[in-house]
């Protein structure tokens, strides 16, 4: 055993010495992290955003749903947010969940704005704005020329050759949409638009690399980033930044080890060595483990029995009551809503949070209220109708 330990220590020391002696390679990973000083991080933008826009910047390190939900004024009859301004998100993927996307749209509808610079936008955003994206791979797909549509901002075309994407806006509502920028392709492709949405504004941009450390320091690319940001309203900025490495916030204790190649190699070598040691020793020491069958789960059978009992007795009212209780409990758990008062405001809020059809929710709430007014006149048809209405809400 001592010989094995000595050999393992020598191997670890050799790996560490080899790693220390070689130059550290440049990390070209597109993290879009606000604390990352690598080429495709956002460290410089994190330092300069307030100066570039001339606005107060608040960083959001939680999900947009949690942030804006906590800022909504429930205490008064104003029905508005306690904060105003422009929501900003810069990344290369659609890491924003659907609930957060819905909350952002609700925030915009209260006369606010949002700016997304992404290669792939959340589906909820695109569907709500009736926008379709497409991509075009050219022979020189690693080189893009980007420019702004407004001649007052100059006619310069900026050449980007690293981390650029081929995506562009293929279809959009021309009545509510203003084209703000282009990129080259077989023909000029739209890559920057402004969309009017329910009293607010949404800015969509398909080249987030323009805001990374690499391009803000290269040639005159900073001018392009400043021109894009100049379109934003002169209001406070709420930036979904995360702690580091984009919007993915990781509290893993192994994160530091895997971030450094030497520590990662040592850790993997340790795990492999321990695995080999356990395999050769388990044959002698491990005893036969008897198979113990788990206890059967009779909860489902019991529920079916009780349900059949109510149904055979013709107690449709009780079944409807329990269906309604289960439905409202699910609404409270999944959407964190108060179900005490089922009125038009409840229907509107559930529609905005769940994304379900407004009339389906309105129909379900109408049947619940109608049943509560006359609970003793329920028949089998009423049970079938209200069951179908409630199930449609969570399809």
Coordinates of C-alpha atoms in Angstrom, one line a residue:
X1 CA 0.0 0.0 0.0
X2 CA 2.9 2.4 0.8
X3 CA 4.4 1.7 -2.6
X4 CA 1.1 2.6 -4.3
X5 CA 0.9 5.8 -2.4
X6 CA 4.4 6.9 -3.3
X7 CA 3.9 6.1 -7.0
X8 CA 0.7 8.1 -7.0
X9 CA 2.3 11.1 -5.3
X10 CA 5.2 11.0 -7.8
X11 CA 2.8 10.9 -10.8
X12 CA 0.8 13.9 -9.4
X13 CA 4.0 15.9 -8.8
X14 CA 5.2 15.1 -12.4
X15 CA 1.8 16.2 -13.9
X16 CA 1.8 19.5 -11.9
X17 CA 5.4 20.2 -12.8
X18 CA 4.7 19.7 -16.5
X19 CA 1.7 21.9 -16.4
X20 CA 3.4 24.7 -14.5
X21 CA 6.3 24.7 -17.0
X22 CA 4.2 25.2 -20.1
X23 CA 2.7 28.6 -21.1
X24 CA -1.0 29.0 -20.2
X25 CA -3.1 28.9 -23.4
X26 CA -5.6 31.6 -24.1
X27 CA -9.2 30.6 -23.3
X28 CA -11.3 31.3 -26.4
X29 CA -14.5 30.0 -24.8
X30 CA -17.5 32.4 -25.3
X31 CA -18.5 32.6 -21.7
X32 CA -20.1 36.1 -21.8
X33 CA -19.3 36.4 -18.0
X34 CA -19.2 39.9 -16.5
X35 CA -16.1 39.0 -14.5
X36 CA -14.3 37.1 -17.2
X37 CA -11.2 38.8 -18.7
X38 CA -10.9 36.2 -21.5
X39 CA -11.5 37.4 -25.1
X40 CA -15.2 36.5 -25.1
X41 CA -16.1 37.7 -21.6
X42 CA -17.9 40.9 -20.7
X43 CA -15.4 42.3 -18.2
X44 CA -14.9 45.6 -20.1
X45 CA -18.6 46.1 -20.8
X46 CA -19.2 45.5 -17.1
X47 CA -16.8 48.4 -16.3
X48 CA -17.9 50.8 -19.1
X49 CA -21.7 50.2 -19.6
X50 CA -22.7 53.0 -17.3
X51 CA -20.4 55.4 -19.1
X52 CA -21.4 54.2 -22.6
X53 CA -25.1 54.7 -21.9
X54 CA -25.0 57.5 -19.3
X55 CA -27.5 55.6 -17.2
X56 CA -27.6 53.9 -13.8
X57 CA -26.9 50.2 -14.1
X58 CA -28.4 47.6 -11.7
X59 CA -27.1 44.0 -12.1
X60 CA -29.5 41.1 -11.8
X61 CA -28.0 38.0 -10.3
X62 CA -31.2 36.0 -10.1
X63 CA -33.8 34.9 -12.6
X64 CA -35.7 37.8 -14.3
X65 CA -38.9 36.2 -12.9
X66 CA -37.7 36.4 -9.3
X67 CA -36.3 39.9 -9.8
X68 CA -39.3 41.6 -11.4
X69 CA -41.9 39.6 -9.4
X70 CA -40.2 41.0 -6.2
X71 CA -40.4 44.5 -7.7
X72 CA -44.1 44.4 -8.5
X73 CA -46.3 46.7 -6.4
X74 CA -49.0 44.4 -4.9
X75 CA -49.6 46.7 -1.9
X76 CA -51.4 49.5 -3.8
X77 CA -53.9 49.7 -6.6
X78 CA -51.4 51.1 -9.0
X79 CA -50.7 47.6 -10.7
X80 CA -47.2 48.6 -11.7
X81 CA -43.6 47.9 -11.0
X82 CA -41.5 49.7 -8.4
X83 CA -38.7 50.0 -10.9
X84 CA -38.6 51.4 -14.4
X85 CA -36.2 51.3 -17.3
X86 CA -34.6 48.9 -19.7
X87 CA -33.9 45.2 -19.2
X88 CA -30.6 44.1 -20.9
X89 CA -29.4 40.5 -21.6
X90 CA -26.3 39.7 -23.7
X91 CA -25.3 36.1 -24.3
X92 CA -25.0 33.5 -27.1
X93 CA -27.9 31.3 -26.1
X94 CA -31.5 31.3 -24.8
X95 CA -30.8 30.4 -21.2
X96 CA -33.8 32.5 -20.0
X97 CA -36.7 30.2 -19.0
X98 CA -40.2 30.6 -20.3
X99 CA -41.6 32.0 -17.0
X100 CA -38.9 34.7 -16.9
X101 CA -39.5 35.5 -20.6
X102 CA -43.2 36.0 -19.8
X103 CA -42.4 38.3 -16.8
X104 CA -40.0 40.4 -19.0
X105 CA -42.9 40.9 -21.6
X106 CA -45.2 41.9 -18.7
X107 CA -42.5 44.4 -17.5
X108 CA -42.2 45.8 -21.0
X109 CA -46.0 46.2 -21.3
X110 CA -45.8 48.7 -18.4
X111 CA -44.1 51.3 -20.6
X112 CA -40.6 49.9 -20.2
X113 CA -38.0 48.5 -22.6
X114 CA -35.8 45.5 -23.2
X115 CA -32.6 44.8 -25.1
X116 CA -31.5 41.3 -26.2
X117 CA -28.3 40.6 -28.0
X118 CA -28.2 36.9 -28.6
X119 CA -27.5 34.3 -31.3
X120 CA -30.6 32.3 -30.3
X121 CA -33.6 34.1 -28.7
X122 CA -36.2 32.5 -26.3
X123 CA -39.1 31.0 -28.2
X124 CA -41.6 32.9 -26.0
X125 CA -40.2 36.2 -27.1
X126 CA -40.1 35.3 -30.9
X127 CA -43.7 33.9 -30.8
X128 CA -45.1 36.9 -28.9
X129 CA -43.5 39.3 -31.4
X130 CA -44.3 37.2 -34.5
X131 CA -40.7 37.1 -35.5
X132 CA -38.8 34.3 -37.4
X133 CA -35.0 34.0 -37.6
X134 CA -32.9 32.2 -40.1
X135 CA -29.1 31.7 -40.8
X136 CA -27.0 31.9 -43.9
X137 CA -23.7 30.1 -44.2
X138 CA -21.4 31.7 -46.8
X139 CA -17.9 30.8 -48.0
X140 CA -16.7 33.6 -45.8
X141 CA -19.0 32.9 -42.9
X142 CA -16.3 33.8 -40.4
X143 CA -16.3 37.4 -41.6
X144 CA -19.3 39.7 -41.2
X145 CA -19.7 43.4 -42.0
X146 CA -22.1 45.1 -39.5
X147 CA -23.5 48.6 -39.9
X148 CA -26.4 50.7 -38.6
X149 CA -29.4 51.8 -40.7
X150 CA -29.5 55.4 -39.5
X151 CA -27.2 57.5 -41.7
X152 CA -26.9 60.1 -38.9
X153 CA -24.8 57.5 -37.1
X154 CA -22.4 57.3 -40.0
X155 CA -22.0 55.0 -42.9
X156 CA -19.1 52.9 -41.5
X157 CA -19.2 49.1 -42.0
X158 CA -17.4 47.3 -39.2
X159 CA -15.6 44.0 -40.1
X160 CA -16.0 41.3 -37.5
X161 CA -14.1 38.0 -38.0
X162 CA -14.3 36.3 -34.6
X163 CA -17.3 34.7 -32.8
X164 CA -19.8 36.2 -35.3
X165 CA -23.0 34.3 -36.1
X166 CA -24.9 33.8 -39.4
X167 CA -28.3 34.4 -37.8
X168 CA -30.6 37.2 -39.0
X169 CA -34.3 38.2 -38.8
X170 CA -36.1 36.6 -41.7
X171 CA -39.7 37.6 -41.0
X172 CA -41.2 40.3 -38.7
X173 CA -44.2 42.6 -38.4
X174 CA -43.3 45.6 -40.5
X175 CA -46.1 47.7 -38.9
X176 CA -44.7 47.5 -35.4
X177 CA -41.0 46.9 -36.3
X178 CA -38.2 49.4 -37.2
X179 CA -35.1 48.1 -38.8
X180 CA -32.0 49.5 -37.0
X181 CA -29.1 47.5 -38.4
X182 CA -27.8 45.1 -41.0
X183 CA -25.1 42.5 -41.8
X184 CA -23.8 41.3 -45.1
X185 CA -25.0 38.2 -46.9
X186 CA -26.2 37.2 -50.3
X187 CA -28.1 40.4 -49.7
X188 CA -28.3 42.8 -46.8
X189 CA -29.6 40.9 -43.8
X190 CA -31.4 42.6 -40.9
X191 CA -29.6 41.9 -37.6
X192 CA -31.0 44.7 -35.3
X193 CA -34.6 45.7 -34.9
X194 CA -36.9 47.6 -32.6
X195 CA -40.4 46.3 -31.9
X196 CA -43.2 48.2 -30.3
X197 CA -45.0 45.9 -27.8
X198 CA -48.0 46.8 -25.6
X199 CA -46.8 50.4 -24.9
X200 CA -43.2 49.3 -24.5
X201 CA -40.2 48.6 -26.7
X202 CA -38.0 45.5 -27.4
X203 CA -34.6 45.7 -29.1
X204 CA -33.3 42.5 -30.7
X205 CA -29.7 42.2 -31.9
X206 CA -28.1 39.0 -33.3
X207 CA -24.4 39.7 -32.7
X208 CA -23.6 39.6 -29.0
X209 CA -19.9 39.2 -29.8
X210 CA -19.8 42.9 -30.5
X211 CA -19.9 43.6 -26.7
X212 CA -17.1 41.2 -25.7
X213 CA -13.6 42.2 -24.5
X214 CA -12.0 41.1 -27.8
X215 CA -14.1 43.4 -30.0
X216 CA -14.3 46.3 -27.6
X217 CA -10.5 46.5 -27.8
X218 CA -10.1 45.7 -31.5
X219 CA -9.8 48.5 -34.1
X220 CA -12.9 50.7 -34.1
X221 CA -15.4 48.0 -33.0
X222 CA -16.2 49.9 -29.8
X223 CA -17.9 52.6 -32.0
X224 CA -20.3 49.9 -33.3
X225 CA -21.2 48.8 -29.7
X226 CA -21.7 52.4 -28.6
X227 CA -24.0 53.1 -31.6
X228 CA -26.1 50.1 -30.9
X229 CA -26.5 51.1 -27.2
X230 CA -27.3 54.6 -28.2
X231 CA -30.8 53.5 -29.4
X232 CA -31.8 52.5 -25.8
X233 CA -34.1 54.8 -23.9
X234 CA -32.4 57.2 -21.5
X235 CA -33.6 55.3 -18.4
X236 CA -32.2 53.1 -15.7
X237 CA -30.7 49.7 -16.9
X238 CA -31.4 46.4 -15.3
X239 CA -28.7 44.0 -16.6
X240 CA -29.1 40.2 -16.3
X241 CA -25.4 39.5 -15.7
X242 CA -25.1 36.5 -13.4
X243 CA -22.0 36.1 -11.2
X244 CA -19.6 34.8 -13.8
X245 CA -19.5 32.9 -17.1
X246 CA -22.7 34.3 -18.5
X247 CA -26.0 33.8 -16.8
X248 CA -25.3 30.3 -15.4
X249 CA -24.7 30.7 -11.7
X250 CA -22.8 27.7 -10.4
X251 CA -22.1 27.1 -6.7
X252 CA -20.3 23.8 -7.3
X253 CA -17.2 23.3 -5.0
X254 CA -15.5 21.4 -7.8
X255 CA -15.8 24.4 -10.2
X256 CA -12.4 25.8 -9.1
X257 CA -10.7 22.4 -9.7
X258 CA -12.1 21.9 -13.2
X259 CA -11.3 25.5 -14.1
X260 CA -7.5 24.7 -13.9
X261 CA -6.2 22.0 -16.2
X262 CA -3.5 20.8 -13.7
X263 CA -6.0 20.4 -10.8
X264 CA -8.5 18.8 -13.2
X265 CA -5.9 16.2 -14.4
X266 CA -4.8 15.5 -10.8
X267 CA -8.4 15.0 -9.7
X268 CA -9.3 12.7 -12.6
X269 CA -6.1 10.7 -12.0
X270 CA -7.0 10.3 -8.3
X271 CA -10.5 9.1 -9.2
X272 CA -9.1 6.6 -11.7
X273 CA -6.6 5.3 -9.1
X274 CA -9.2 4.9 -6.4
X275 CA -11.5 3.1 -8.9
X276 CA -8.8 0.6 -9.8
X277 CA -7.9 0.1 -6.1
X278 CA -11.6 -0.6 -5.2
X279 CA -12.1 -3.0 -8.1
X280 CA -9.1 -5.2 -7.1
X281 CA -10.0 -5.2 -3.4
X282 CA -13.8 -5.6 -3.8
X283 CA -13.5 -9.2 -5.0
X284 CA -12.2 -10.4 -1.6
X285 CA -14.0 -8.2 0.9
X286 CA -17.5 -7.5 -0.5
X287 CA -20.2 -9.8 0.8
X288 CA -23.3 -10.9 -1.1
X289 CA -26.0 -8.2 -0.7
X290 CA -29.5 -9.8 -0.5
X291 CA -32.2 -8.3 -2.8
X292 CA -34.8 -6.6 -0.8
X293 CA -38.0 -5.8 -2.7
X294 CA -39.4 -2.3 -2.1
X295 CA -42.8 -1.9 -0.5
X296 CA -45.5 -1.6 -3.1
X297 CA -47.0 1.9 -3.5
X298 CA -50.7 1.6 -2.8
X299 CA -51.5 5.3 -2.9
X300 CA -52.6 5.3 -6.5
X301 CA -54.8 2.2 -6.0
X302 CA -56.4 3.8 -2.9
X303 CA -57.1 7.0 -4.8
X304 CA -58.7 5.1 -7.7
X305 CA -60.9 3.2 -5.2
X306 CA -62.1 6.4 -3.5
X307 CA -62.8 8.0 -6.8
X308 CA -64.8 5.0 -8.0
X309 CA -66.8 5.0 -4.8
X310 CA -67.8 8.7 -5.3
X311 CA -68.7 8.0 -8.9
X312 CA -70.8 4.9 -8.2
X313 CA -72.7 6.7 -5.5
X314 CA -73.5 9.4 -8.0
X315 CA -71.9 12.1 -5.7
X316 CA -70.8 14.3 -8.6
X317 CA -70.7 17.4 -6.5
X318 CA -68.0 16.0 -4.2
X319 CA -65.9 14.9 -7.2
X320 CA -66.2 18.4 -8.7
X321 CA -65.2 20.0 -5.4
X322 CA -62.1 17.9 -5.2
X323 CA -61.2 18.6 -8.8
X324 CA -61.5 22.4 -8.1
X325 CA -59.4 22.1 -5.0
X326 CA -56.6 20.2 -6.9
X327 CA -56.7 22.7 -9.8
X328 CA -56.4 25.8 -7.5
X329 CA -53.7 24.1 -5.4
X330 CA -51.7 23.4 -8.6
X331 CA -52.1 27.1 -9.7
X332 CA -50.8 28.3 -6.3
X333 CA -47.8 25.9 -6.4
X334 CA -46.7 26.4 -10.0
X335 CA -47.5 30.1 -10.5
X336 CA -47.4 31.5 -6.9
X337 CA -50.8 33.1 -7.3
X338 CA -53.5 33.9 -4.8
X339 CA -56.7 31.9 -5.6
X340 CA -59.0 33.5 -3.1
X341 CA -60.8 35.7 -5.6
X342 CA -61.4 34.2 -9.0
X343 CA -62.2 37.3 -11.1
X344 CA -61.1 39.0 -14.3
X345 CA -57.7 40.0 -12.8
X346 CA -57.1 36.4 -11.8
X347 CA -57.8 35.2 -15.3
X348 CA -55.5 37.9 -16.8
X349 CA -52.6 37.2 -14.5
X350 CA -52.9 33.4 -15.0
X351 CA -52.9 33.9 -18.7
X352 CA -49.8 36.0 -18.6
X353 CA -47.9 33.6 -16.3
X354 CA -48.9 30.3 -17.9
X355 CA -49.1 31.4 -21.6
X356 CA -52.3 29.5 -22.0
X357 CA -55.2 30.7 -24.1
X358 CA -57.1 33.5 -22.3
X359 CA -60.6 32.1 -23.2
X360 CA -59.7 28.6 -22.0
X361 CA -58.8 30.0 -18.6
X362 CA -61.8 32.3 -18.6
X363 CA -64.1 29.3 -19.4
X364 CA -62.6 27.3 -16.5
X365 CA -63.0 30.1 -14.0
X366 CA -66.6 30.7 -15.1
X367 CA -67.5 27.0 -14.6
X368 CA -65.9 27.1 -11.1
X369 CA -67.8 30.2 -10.0
X370 CA -71.0 28.8 -11.5
X371 CA -70.6 25.5 -9.6
X372 CA -70.0 27.4 -6.3
X373 CA -73.2 29.3 -6.8
X374 CA -75.3 26.2 -7.1
X375 CA -73.3 23.2 -5.9
X376 CA -76.2 20.9 -5.1
X377 CA -77.6 20.8 -8.7
X378 CA -74.6 19.1 -10.2
X379 CA -75.1 16.2 -12.6
X380 CA -72.8 13.9 -14.5
X381 CA -72.7 16.2 -17.5
X382 CA -71.5 19.0 -15.3
X383 CA -68.7 16.8 -14.0
X384 CA -67.5 15.9 -17.5
X385 CA -67.7 19.6 -18.7
X386 CA -65.8 21.1 -15.8
X387 CA -63.2 18.2 -15.8
X388 CA -62.4 18.9 -19.5
X389 CA -62.2 22.7 -18.9
X390 CA -59.8 22.3 -16.0
X391 CA -57.6 19.8 -17.8
X392 CA -57.3 22.1 -20.9
X393 CA -55.6 24.8 -18.7
X394 CA -52.7 22.5 -17.9
X395 CA -52.4 20.7 -21.2

